[in-house]
Amino acid sequence: MKKKYIPAKYLGIAFSLPALIYMIAFIGLPTLQNFILSFKNVDVYTFADKSQQTFVGLKNYIELFSGGNSILQRSMINTLLFTILSILFQFVIGFILALLFNKKFFGSAFFRGATMISWVLPVTVVGLLFKFMFQVKGGIVNQFLMNAGLITESVEWLLNSKTAMCAIVIANIWIGIPFNMMLISTGLTTIPEEVYESAKLDGAGKFVTLFKITIPMIKPAIMSVLTLGFIYTFKVFDLVWVMTKGGPVNATELMSTYAYRLSFEEFQFSKAATAANVLFLILFIVGIFYIKTIDDSEEAR
C-alpha cells in the first residue's frame, strides 16, 4: 500500500496552527477588546450594565492627553527616562562583564553563574529587597554612604521625588545586567579566534580591536539586546509598584502603573484601556523595528 505524505506547506501550517489559535484567543481578542473598551465610557457605574456603555469616540484619549499637567504625559516622560537610564547602565555593565567572562580564568564559570541570581529571582522579591535597602532607618544604602562619609544624615530615597526615580532605576539595572551579559556573551562566541590573532599580528591594540572588530561583528546581538531591553523595561510594572507605587507625587508613575491605577483603584476602565493602548502602540512600533532588524541581519548573512 502506497504511503501518503502531507505536503510540506500544509505540514508547516499544521504545526503552527495551535500556536496561532493560542495567540488569537489569549492575546489577539483581549487586545481588540481593550481597543474597543477605550472608545466607550465604561467605569464602576456602567461596568455591569452594557446598555449604559455608550460610544464616546476619542474622548478618553483627549481627556488623558489634555492639560499641561496630564498624569499620562508625566508617566510617559517618566517611563522614557526610566527606560533610557536603565538600558544605558545595563548595557555598559553587561558588555564589560561579557568581555570579562569571555576570558578564561579561575572561577570565571562560577562568577558568571552567580551574576544570574538577579535575573532568576522574582521581580517582586527584588523590589522588596531594594525597598528595604533604601529605607530611611536601617537601610543598608544609607548606612554604607554614612560610613563612607558621603552623607551626614539619612536620605529619604523612596519618599523624595528627586531620588525615588534613581532608586527604582538602580534596582532595575541590577535585574537586567545578566540579560545583557548573556546575549552579548553569545555574540562574542561567534567571532572566530583567527580574527583576533590576525589583528594582533598587525599590531592592533585592545581599543582598536574592540571598536574595529568586536563591536562591528556583534552588531546584530547588540541591536537585539537594546531593542529587547527597551521592550522589557518600558513595560515594567511589578518592580515599581512594590517599591513606590508610582509615588511620591507621581515622581515614579510609569505608563504601566498609571493604567493599573486607573483600572483597579479608580475603576475608570475605559481610561485605563486608553493608557494601556498607548503603551501597546509604542511597544508595537518597537517590536516591528526589532523584527526588521532581525530580518536585515539574516539577509546580511
Short mmCIF file of C-alpha atoms in Angstrom, two decimals:
data_model
loop_
_atom_site.label_atom_id
_atom_site.label_comp_id
_atom_site.label_asym_id
_atom_site.label_seq_id
_atom_site.Cartn_x
_atom_site.Cartn_y
_atom_site.Cartn_z
CA MET A 1 0.00 0.00 0.00
CA LYS A 2 1.44 3.35 -1.02
CA LYS A 3 2.01 5.78 1.84
CA LYS A 4 0.52 9.26 1.60
CA TYR A 5 2.71 12.16 2.66
CA ILE A 6 1.42 15.54 3.73
CA PRO A 7 2.88 18.37 1.60
CA ALA A 8 5.48 20.47 3.39
CA LYS A 9 3.42 23.68 3.21
CA TYR A 10 0.42 22.02 4.87
CA LEU A 11 2.68 20.38 7.47
CA GLY A 12 4.04 23.79 8.46
CA ILE A 13 0.52 25.16 8.80
CA ALA A 14 -0.49 22.17 10.94
CA PHE A 15 2.40 22.71 13.34
CA SER A 16 1.84 26.48 13.63
CA LEU A 17 -1.96 26.28 13.91
CA PRO A 18 -2.07 25.54 17.70
CA ALA A 19 0.21 28.50 18.40
CA LEU A 20 -1.86 30.70 16.12
CA ILE A 21 -5.09 29.71 17.88
CA TYR A 22 -3.50 30.38 21.26
CA MET A 23 -2.25 33.83 20.15
CA ILE A 24 -5.65 34.80 18.77
CA ALA A 25 -7.59 33.55 21.82
CA PHE A 26 -5.36 34.87 24.61
CA ILE A 27 -3.63 37.88 23.00
CA GLY A 28 -5.45 38.99 19.86
CA LEU A 29 -9.01 39.04 21.16
CA PRO A 30 -8.18 40.69 24.54
CA THR A 31 -6.14 43.33 22.70
CA LEU A 32 -9.01 44.01 20.32
CA GLN A 33 -11.46 44.17 23.22
CA ASN A 34 -9.17 46.59 25.01
CA PHE A 35 -9.15 48.90 21.98
CA ILE A 36 -12.95 48.79 21.79
CA LEU A 37 -13.15 49.49 25.53
CA SER A 38 -11.07 52.66 25.12
CA PHE A 39 -13.77 54.16 22.89
CA LYS A 40 -16.54 53.66 25.48
CA ASN A 41 -17.43 55.20 28.83
CA VAL A 42 -17.03 52.08 30.99
CA ASP A 43 -16.45 52.81 34.67
CA VAL A 44 -17.59 51.41 38.01
CA TYR A 45 -21.14 52.65 37.38
CA THR A 46 -21.55 51.27 33.85
CA PHE A 47 -19.43 48.12 34.09
CA ALA A 48 -22.32 45.74 34.82
CA ASP A 49 -24.89 47.41 32.57
CA LYS A 50 -23.81 47.26 28.94
CA SER A 51 -26.77 49.37 27.85
CA GLN A 52 -25.13 52.38 29.52
CA GLN A 53 -21.74 51.77 27.90
CA THR A 54 -22.10 54.38 25.18
CA PHE A 55 -19.61 55.07 22.42
CA VAL A 56 -17.60 58.25 23.15
CA GLY A 57 -15.02 58.13 20.35
CA LEU A 58 -11.69 59.77 21.18
CA LYS A 59 -12.98 61.45 24.33
CA ASN A 60 -10.91 59.25 26.67
CA TYR A 61 -7.72 59.91 24.68
CA ILE A 62 -8.38 63.67 24.62
CA GLU A 63 -9.04 63.80 28.37
CA LEU A 64 -5.92 61.83 29.25
CA PHE A 65 -3.68 63.93 26.99
CA SER A 66 -5.30 67.29 27.72
CA GLY A 67 -3.72 69.82 30.09
CA GLY A 68 -0.11 70.67 30.70
CA ASN A 69 -0.09 68.66 33.95
CA SER A 70 -1.58 65.49 32.49
CA ILE A 71 -0.59 62.44 34.55
CA LEU A 72 -0.39 60.37 31.38
CA GLN A 73 2.13 62.80 29.88
CA ARG A 74 4.09 62.72 33.14
CA SER A 75 4.03 58.93 33.15
CA MET A 76 5.25 58.81 29.54
CA ILE A 77 8.19 61.08 30.39
CA ASN A 78 8.96 59.02 33.50
CA THR A 79 8.75 55.78 31.53
CA LEU A 80 11.10 57.10 28.84
CA LEU A 81 13.57 58.38 31.44
CA PHE A 82 13.40 55.14 33.41
CA THR A 83 13.93 53.08 30.25
CA ILE A 84 16.84 55.09 28.84
CA LEU A 85 18.76 55.22 32.14
CA SER A 86 18.20 51.53 32.82
CA ILE A 87 19.21 50.37 29.35
CA LEU A 88 22.28 52.62 29.29
CA PHE A 89 23.79 51.25 32.50
CA GLN A 90 22.56 47.70 31.95
CA PHE A 91 24.20 47.56 28.55
CA VAL A 92 27.51 49.15 29.57
CA ILE A 93 27.93 46.98 32.68
CA GLY A 94 26.67 43.88 30.89
CA PHE A 95 29.06 44.50 28.00
CA ILE A 96 32.02 44.88 30.35
CA LEU A 97 31.10 41.69 32.23
CA ALA A 98 30.64 39.80 28.96
CA LEU A 99 34.14 40.81 27.86
CA LEU A 100 35.50 39.85 31.29
CA PHE A 101 33.88 36.41 31.46
CA ASN A 102 34.78 35.72 27.85
CA LYS A 103 38.34 35.36 29.15
CA LYS A 104 39.44 32.04 30.61
CA PHE A 105 40.47 32.44 34.26
CA PHE A 106 39.98 30.55 37.51
CA GLY A 107 36.40 30.80 38.76
CA SER A 108 35.04 32.51 35.64
CA ALA A 109 32.25 29.96 35.21
CA PHE A 110 31.22 30.28 38.87
CA PHE A 111 31.12 34.07 38.87
CA ARG A 112 29.29 34.13 35.53
CA GLY A 113 26.64 31.87 37.02
CA ALA A 114 26.48 33.93 40.22
CA THR A 115 25.59 37.05 38.25
CA MET A 116 22.41 35.30 37.07
CA ILE A 117 20.91 35.43 40.56
CA SER A 118 19.33 38.82 39.96
CA TRP A 119 17.73 37.54 36.74
CA VAL A 120 16.20 34.36 38.19
CA LEU A 121 14.79 35.98 41.33
CA PRO A 122 11.10 37.03 41.14
CA VAL A 123 10.82 40.74 40.44
CA THR A 124 8.56 41.27 43.44
CA VAL A 125 11.23 39.77 45.70
CA VAL A 126 13.84 42.09 44.18
CA GLY A 127 11.50 45.04 44.69
CA LEU A 128 11.04 44.22 48.38
CA LEU A 129 14.78 43.68 48.76
CA PHE A 130 15.65 47.10 47.35
CA LYS A 131 12.78 48.71 49.24
CA PHE A 132 14.38 47.56 52.48
CA MET A 133 17.83 48.58 51.25
CA PHE A 134 16.66 52.14 50.54
CA GLN A 135 14.79 52.56 53.83
CA VAL A 136 15.43 55.76 55.78
CA LYS A 137 16.19 53.93 59.03
CA GLY A 138 18.11 50.70 58.91
CA GLY A 139 18.59 50.76 55.14
CA ILE A 140 21.93 49.40 54.04
CA VAL A 141 22.36 52.11 51.39
CA ASN A 142 22.16 54.95 53.92
CA GLN A 143 24.39 53.09 56.36
CA PHE A 144 27.03 52.48 53.71
CA LEU A 145 27.01 56.09 52.50
CA MET A 146 27.19 57.43 56.05
CA ASN A 147 30.07 55.10 56.98
CA ALA A 148 31.88 56.20 53.83
CA GLY A 149 31.41 59.85 54.80
CA LEU A 150 29.44 60.69 51.65
CA ILE A 151 26.33 61.81 53.55
CA THR A 152 25.80 63.14 57.08
CA GLU A 153 22.15 62.15 57.53
CA SER A 154 19.85 59.51 56.11
CA VAL A 155 18.36 60.18 52.69
CA GLU A 156 14.66 59.53 52.10
CA TRP A 157 15.30 57.69 48.85
CA LEU A 158 11.77 56.44 48.20
CA LEU A 159 9.97 59.37 49.84
CA ASN A 160 11.72 62.16 47.96
CA SER A 161 10.54 62.93 44.43
CA LYS A 162 14.12 63.77 43.41
CA THR A 163 15.66 60.45 44.50
CA ALA A 164 12.82 57.94 44.06
CA MET A 165 13.44 57.55 40.33
CA CYS A 166 17.13 56.96 41.00
CA ALA A 167 16.27 54.16 43.44
CA ILE A 168 14.00 52.23 41.07
CA VAL A 169 16.48 52.67 38.20
CA ILE A 170 19.27 51.17 40.33
CA ALA A 171 17.03 48.22 41.21
CA ASN A 172 16.09 47.63 37.56
CA ILE A 173 19.72 47.90 36.45
CA TRP A 174 20.64 45.12 38.89
CA ILE A 175 17.90 42.93 37.42
CA GLY A 176 18.78 43.49 33.76
CA ILE A 177 22.58 43.18 33.81
CA PRO A 178 22.61 39.34 33.42
CA PHE A 179 20.28 39.51 30.41
CA ASN A 180 22.60 41.93 28.61
CA MET A 181 25.69 39.98 29.64
CA MET A 182 24.40 36.62 28.38
CA LEU A 183 23.22 37.87 24.98
CA ILE A 184 26.44 39.78 24.38
CA SER A 185 28.48 36.76 25.53
CA THR A 186 26.62 34.65 22.97
CA GLY A 187 27.52 37.18 20.29
CA LEU A 188 31.18 37.12 21.32
CA THR A 189 31.35 33.35 20.83
CA THR A 190 30.53 33.82 17.12
CA ILE A 191 33.73 35.80 16.47
CA PRO A 192 36.48 33.49 15.12
CA GLU A 193 39.66 33.49 17.19
CA GLU A 194 41.67 33.82 13.97
CA VAL A 195 40.34 37.37 13.54
CA TYR A 196 41.88 38.45 16.84
CA GLU A 197 45.13 36.67 16.04
CA SER A 198 45.38 38.46 12.68
CA ALA A 199 44.66 41.81 14.32
CA LYS A 200 47.32 41.14 16.94
CA LEU A 201 49.90 40.30 14.26
CA ASP A 202 49.03 43.57 12.51
CA GLY A 203 49.79 45.46 15.71
CA ALA A 204 46.23 46.40 16.64
CA GLY A 205 45.80 47.41 20.27
CA LYS A 206 42.97 46.45 22.61
CA PHE A 207 40.89 49.57 21.95
CA VAL A 208 41.30 49.26 18.19
CA THR A 209 40.35 45.59 18.36
CA LEU A 210 37.30 46.44 20.47
CA PHE A 211 35.93 49.22 18.27
CA LYS A 212 37.05 47.92 14.86
CA ILE A 213 36.46 44.19 15.26
CA THR A 214 34.45 43.15 18.34
CA ILE A 215 31.65 45.73 18.29
CA PRO A 216 31.05 45.67 14.49
CA MET A 217 30.99 41.86 14.41
CA ILE A 218 28.43 41.55 17.23
CA LYS A 219 26.26 44.41 15.99
CA PRO A 220 23.19 42.13 15.49
CA ALA A 221 23.50 40.92 19.09
CA ILE A 222 23.84 44.50 20.34
CA MET A 223 20.76 45.60 18.42
CA SER A 224 18.80 42.66 19.82
CA VAL A 225 19.92 43.47 23.37
CA LEU A 226 18.97 47.14 23.08
CA THR A 227 15.62 46.51 21.39
CA LEU A 228 14.52 43.69 23.69
CA GLY A 229 15.83 45.65 26.67
CA PHE A 230 13.69 48.61 25.63
CA ILE A 231 10.58 46.42 25.35
CA TYR A 232 11.13 44.67 28.69
CA THR A 233 12.00 47.87 30.55
CA PHE A 234 9.29 50.06 29.02
CA LYS A 235 6.54 47.80 30.35
CA VAL A 236 7.98 47.26 33.85
CA PHE A 237 5.23 47.27 36.46
CA ASP A 238 5.79 44.97 39.43
CA LEU A 239 9.17 46.38 40.48
CA VAL A 240 7.91 49.98 40.58
CA TRP A 241 4.60 49.06 42.20
CA VAL A 242 6.31 47.17 45.02
CA MET A 243 8.89 49.89 45.68
CA THR A 244 6.99 53.17 45.25
CA LYS A 245 3.51 52.52 43.72
CA GLY A 246 4.27 55.41 41.36
CA GLY A 247 4.94 57.92 44.13
CA PRO A 248 5.80 60.18 45.70
CA VAL A 249 3.54 62.71 43.91
CA ASN A 250 3.71 60.75 40.61
CA ALA A 251 7.51 61.05 40.57
CA THR A 252 7.87 57.39 39.54
CA GLU A 253 4.48 56.95 37.88
CA LEU A 254 5.04 54.86 34.74
CA MET A 255 2.54 54.15 31.99
CA SER A 256 2.05 50.60 33.30
CA THR A 257 1.42 51.69 36.90
CA TYR A 258 -0.86 54.51 35.74
CA ALA A 259 -3.00 52.12 33.68
CA TYR A 260 -3.20 49.75 36.66
CA ARG A 261 -4.16 52.61 39.00
CA LEU A 262 -6.93 53.82 36.67
CA SER A 263 -8.38 50.33 36.40
CA PHE A 264 -8.06 48.77 39.85
CA GLU A 265 -8.01 51.80 42.16
CA GLU A 266 -10.09 54.44 40.39
CA PHE A 267 -12.20 51.92 38.42
CA GLN A 268 -12.11 54.03 35.25
CA PHE A 269 -11.83 51.04 32.95
CA SER A 270 -12.09 52.88 29.64
CA LYS A 271 -9.36 55.37 30.57
CA ALA A 272 -7.20 52.51 31.83
CA ALA A 273 -7.65 50.79 28.48
CA THR A 274 -6.69 54.04 26.75
CA ALA A 275 -3.45 54.32 28.73
CA ALA A 276 -2.69 50.64 28.08
CA ASN A 277 -3.30 51.13 24.35
CA VAL A 278 -0.78 53.98 24.21
CA LEU A 279 1.76 51.70 25.87
CA PHE A 280 0.87 48.88 23.46
CA LEU A 281 1.26 51.08 20.36
CA ILE A 282 4.72 52.26 21.44
CA LEU A 283 5.89 48.70 22.10
CA PHE A 284 4.27 47.51 18.86
CA ILE A 285 6.32 50.02 16.86
CA VAL A 286 9.49 48.97 18.67
CA GLY A 287 8.60 45.31 18.05
CA ILE A 288 8.28 45.94 14.30
CA PHE A 289 11.68 47.64 14.36
CA TYR A 290 13.13 44.60 16.16
CA ILE A 291 11.70 42.16 13.59
CA LYS A 292 13.05 44.30 10.75
CA THR A 293 16.47 44.38 12.41
CA ILE A 294 16.49 40.58 12.73
CA ASP A 295 15.43 40.14 9.09
CA ASP A 296 18.14 42.54 7.88
CA SER A 297 20.81 40.69 9.88
CA GLU A 298 19.65 37.33 8.49
CA GLU A 299 19.79 38.68 4.92
CA ALA A 300 23.28 40.08 5.57
CA ARG A 301 24.46 36.57 6.44
#
